[in-house]
Tab-separated table of C-alpha atoms in Angstrom:
chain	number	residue	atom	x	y	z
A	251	UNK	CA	87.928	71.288	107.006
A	252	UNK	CA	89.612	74.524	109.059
A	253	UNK	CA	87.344	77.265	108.068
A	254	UNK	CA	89.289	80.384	106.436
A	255	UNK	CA	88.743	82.386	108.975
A	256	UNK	CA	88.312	81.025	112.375
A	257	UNK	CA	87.635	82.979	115.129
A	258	UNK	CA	90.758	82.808	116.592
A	259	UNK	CA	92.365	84.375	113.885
A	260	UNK	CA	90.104	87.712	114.802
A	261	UNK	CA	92.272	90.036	117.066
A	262	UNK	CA	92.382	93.380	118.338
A	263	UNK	CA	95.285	94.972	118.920
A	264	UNK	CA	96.373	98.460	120.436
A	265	UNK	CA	98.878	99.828	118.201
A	266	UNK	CA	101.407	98.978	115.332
A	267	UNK	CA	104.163	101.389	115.112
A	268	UNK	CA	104.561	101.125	111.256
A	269	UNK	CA	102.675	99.580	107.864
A	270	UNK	CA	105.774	97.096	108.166
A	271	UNK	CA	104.526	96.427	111.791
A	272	UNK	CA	101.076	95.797	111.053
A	273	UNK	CA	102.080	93.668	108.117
A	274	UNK	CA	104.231	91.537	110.104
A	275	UNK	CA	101.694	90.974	112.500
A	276	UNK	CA	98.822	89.560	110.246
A	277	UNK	CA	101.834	87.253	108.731
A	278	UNK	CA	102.329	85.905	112.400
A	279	UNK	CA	98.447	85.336	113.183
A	280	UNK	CA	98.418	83.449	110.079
A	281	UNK	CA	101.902	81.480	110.834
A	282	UNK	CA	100.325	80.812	114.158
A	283	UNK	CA	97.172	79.265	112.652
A	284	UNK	CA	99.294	76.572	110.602
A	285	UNK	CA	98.333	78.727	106.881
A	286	UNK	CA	101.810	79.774	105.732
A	287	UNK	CA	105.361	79.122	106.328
A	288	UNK	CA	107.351	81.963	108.187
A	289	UNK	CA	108.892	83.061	104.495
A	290	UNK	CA	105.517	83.954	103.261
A	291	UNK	CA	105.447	87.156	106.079
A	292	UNK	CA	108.519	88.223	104.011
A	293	UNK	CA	106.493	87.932	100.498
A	294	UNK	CA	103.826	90.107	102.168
A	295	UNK	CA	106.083	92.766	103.113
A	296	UNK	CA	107.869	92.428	99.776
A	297	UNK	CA	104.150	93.137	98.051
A	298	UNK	CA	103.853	95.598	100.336
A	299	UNK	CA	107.260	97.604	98.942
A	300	UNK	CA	105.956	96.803	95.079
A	301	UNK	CA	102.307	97.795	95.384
A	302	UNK	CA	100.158	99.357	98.384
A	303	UNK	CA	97.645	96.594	99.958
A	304	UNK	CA	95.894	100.063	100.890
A	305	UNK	CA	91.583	99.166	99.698
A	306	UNK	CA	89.786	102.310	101.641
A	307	UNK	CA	87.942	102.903	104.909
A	308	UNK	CA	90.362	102.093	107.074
A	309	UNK	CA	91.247	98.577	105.076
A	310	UNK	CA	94.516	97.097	103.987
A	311	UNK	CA	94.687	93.616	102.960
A	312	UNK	CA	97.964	92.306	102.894
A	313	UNK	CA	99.018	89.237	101.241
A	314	UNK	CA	102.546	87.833	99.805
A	315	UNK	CA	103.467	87.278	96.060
A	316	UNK	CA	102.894	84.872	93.290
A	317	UNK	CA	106.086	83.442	93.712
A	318	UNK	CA	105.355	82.748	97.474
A	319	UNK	CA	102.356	80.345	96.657
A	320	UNK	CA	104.569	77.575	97.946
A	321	UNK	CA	104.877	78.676	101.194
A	322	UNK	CA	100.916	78.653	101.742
A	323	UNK	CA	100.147	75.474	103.818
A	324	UNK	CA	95.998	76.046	103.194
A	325	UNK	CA	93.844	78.982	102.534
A	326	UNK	CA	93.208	81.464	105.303
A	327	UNK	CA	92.156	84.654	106.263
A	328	UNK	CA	93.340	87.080	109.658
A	329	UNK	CA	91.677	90.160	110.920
A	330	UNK	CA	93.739	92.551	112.975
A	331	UNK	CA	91.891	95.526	114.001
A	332	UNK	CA	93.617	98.407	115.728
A	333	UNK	CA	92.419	100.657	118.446
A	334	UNK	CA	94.933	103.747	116.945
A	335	UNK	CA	94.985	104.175	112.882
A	336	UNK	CA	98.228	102.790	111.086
A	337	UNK	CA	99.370	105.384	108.421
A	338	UNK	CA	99.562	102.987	105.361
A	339	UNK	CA	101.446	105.320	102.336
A	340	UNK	CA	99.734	108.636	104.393
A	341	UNK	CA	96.282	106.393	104.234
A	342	UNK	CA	94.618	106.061	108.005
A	343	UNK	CA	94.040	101.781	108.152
A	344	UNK	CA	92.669	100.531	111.549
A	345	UNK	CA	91.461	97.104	110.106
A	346	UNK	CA	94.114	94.476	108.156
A	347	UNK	CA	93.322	91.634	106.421
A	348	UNK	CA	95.888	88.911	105.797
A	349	UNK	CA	95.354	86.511	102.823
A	350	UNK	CA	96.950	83.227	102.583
A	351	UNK	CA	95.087	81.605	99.145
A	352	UNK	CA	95.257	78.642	97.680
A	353	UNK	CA	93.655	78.453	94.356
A	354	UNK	CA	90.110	80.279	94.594
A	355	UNK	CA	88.812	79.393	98.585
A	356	UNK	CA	89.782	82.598	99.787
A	357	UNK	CA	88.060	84.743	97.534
A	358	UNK	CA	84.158	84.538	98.229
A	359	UNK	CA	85.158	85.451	102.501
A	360	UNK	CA	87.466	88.396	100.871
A	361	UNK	CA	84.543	89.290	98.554
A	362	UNK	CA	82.276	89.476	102.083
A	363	UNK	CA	85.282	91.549	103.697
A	364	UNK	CA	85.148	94.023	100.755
A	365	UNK	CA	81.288	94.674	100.931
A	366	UNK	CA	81.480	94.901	104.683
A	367	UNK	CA	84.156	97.796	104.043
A	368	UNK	CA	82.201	99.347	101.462
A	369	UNK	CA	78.889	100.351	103.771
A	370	UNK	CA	80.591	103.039	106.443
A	371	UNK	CA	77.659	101.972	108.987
A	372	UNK	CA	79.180	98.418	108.218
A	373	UNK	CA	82.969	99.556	108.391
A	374	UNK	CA	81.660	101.444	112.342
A	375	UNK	CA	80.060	98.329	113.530
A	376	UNK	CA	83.888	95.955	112.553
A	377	UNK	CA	85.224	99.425	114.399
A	378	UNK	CA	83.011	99.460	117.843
A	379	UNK	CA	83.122	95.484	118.440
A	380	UNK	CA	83.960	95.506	122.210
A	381	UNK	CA	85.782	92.430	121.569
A	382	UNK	CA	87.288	90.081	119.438
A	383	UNK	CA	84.661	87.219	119.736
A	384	UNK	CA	81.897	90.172	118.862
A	385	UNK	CA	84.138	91.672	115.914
A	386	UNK	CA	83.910	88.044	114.455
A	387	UNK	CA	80.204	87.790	115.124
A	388	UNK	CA	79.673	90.886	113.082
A	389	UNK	CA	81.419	89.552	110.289
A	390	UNK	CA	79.529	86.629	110.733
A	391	UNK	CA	75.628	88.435	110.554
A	392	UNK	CA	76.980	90.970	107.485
A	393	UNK	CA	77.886	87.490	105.870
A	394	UNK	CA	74.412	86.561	106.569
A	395	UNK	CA	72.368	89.414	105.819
C-alpha cells in the first residue's frame, strides 16, 4: 500500500506568487504522485473561491470539492512549505497541505498535521527543517511522540 504521505511528496519551495499559486502547486505534487486526476487541482481552487482552506499558524490545507471525489485515484497527502509567507485572504501561510481523500484514510495523518500546527515550538521545528527529507522526519517523530 502507497503510504499517504510519502516522502517525496514533502517539498520546499521558495516562493508562490499568489494563494491560487500555492494551491496549484500542492494539486501538481499530488497529480505527480498518481492521487488525483488533473481536474481535481481545479476543484481545489474552486473550494478555495467558496470557502478559505486558511487553519492558523502559517497552515492552509487545500483540498477540492465533494463533487470532485471522482477524480481522486487513492488517498494522499502533500506538504509544500515555503521559504517567504503566501498571503492567504490577508492570512501569512508558509506551510500547505493538499488532501486527496478517499473515504476516511486521510483523516488520522491530517489529524497529526493539525496537532503539529497547534504547538508553535512544533509549527518552528516543520519551519527550520534544513531540508525536505528532515521536514518529513519531523513529521515523522511528532507522529511518534
Amino acid at each position: 500500500m502507497t503510504e499517504i504521505l510519502a516522502p517525496e511528496d514533502v517539498v520546499l519551495a521558495a516562493s508562490a506568487a499568489s494563494k491560487t499559486d500555492a494551491v496549484r502547486e500542492a494539486g501538481a505534487v499530488l497529480v505527480r504522485a498518481g492521487a488525483v486526476e488533473p481536474a481535481y487541482v481545479d476543484a481545489m481552487l474552486e473550494r478555495e473561491r467558496s470557502m478559505s482552506t486558511y487553519m492558523g499558524n502559517f497552515l492552509a490545507i487545500p483540498h477540492g470539492t465533494e463533487e470532485a471525489k471522482g477524480a481522486i485515484t487513492r488517498s494522499a497527502l502533500c506538504l509544500v512549505r515555503y521559504d517567504e509567507p503566501v498571503d492567504w485572504d490577508g492570512e501569512p501561510v508558509r506551510v500547505v497541505v493538499g488532501i486527496a481523500g478517499v473515504g476516511d484514510e486521510h483523516l488520522e495523518i491530517l489529524s497529526r498535521i493539525a496537532l503539529v500546527f497547534a504547538d508553535m515550538e512544533q509549527v518552528q521545528r516543520v519551519l527550520d527543517a534544513p531540508t525536505a527529507a528532515e521536514l518529513y522526519a519531523v513529521l515523522q517523530q511528532v507522529n511518534e511522540e
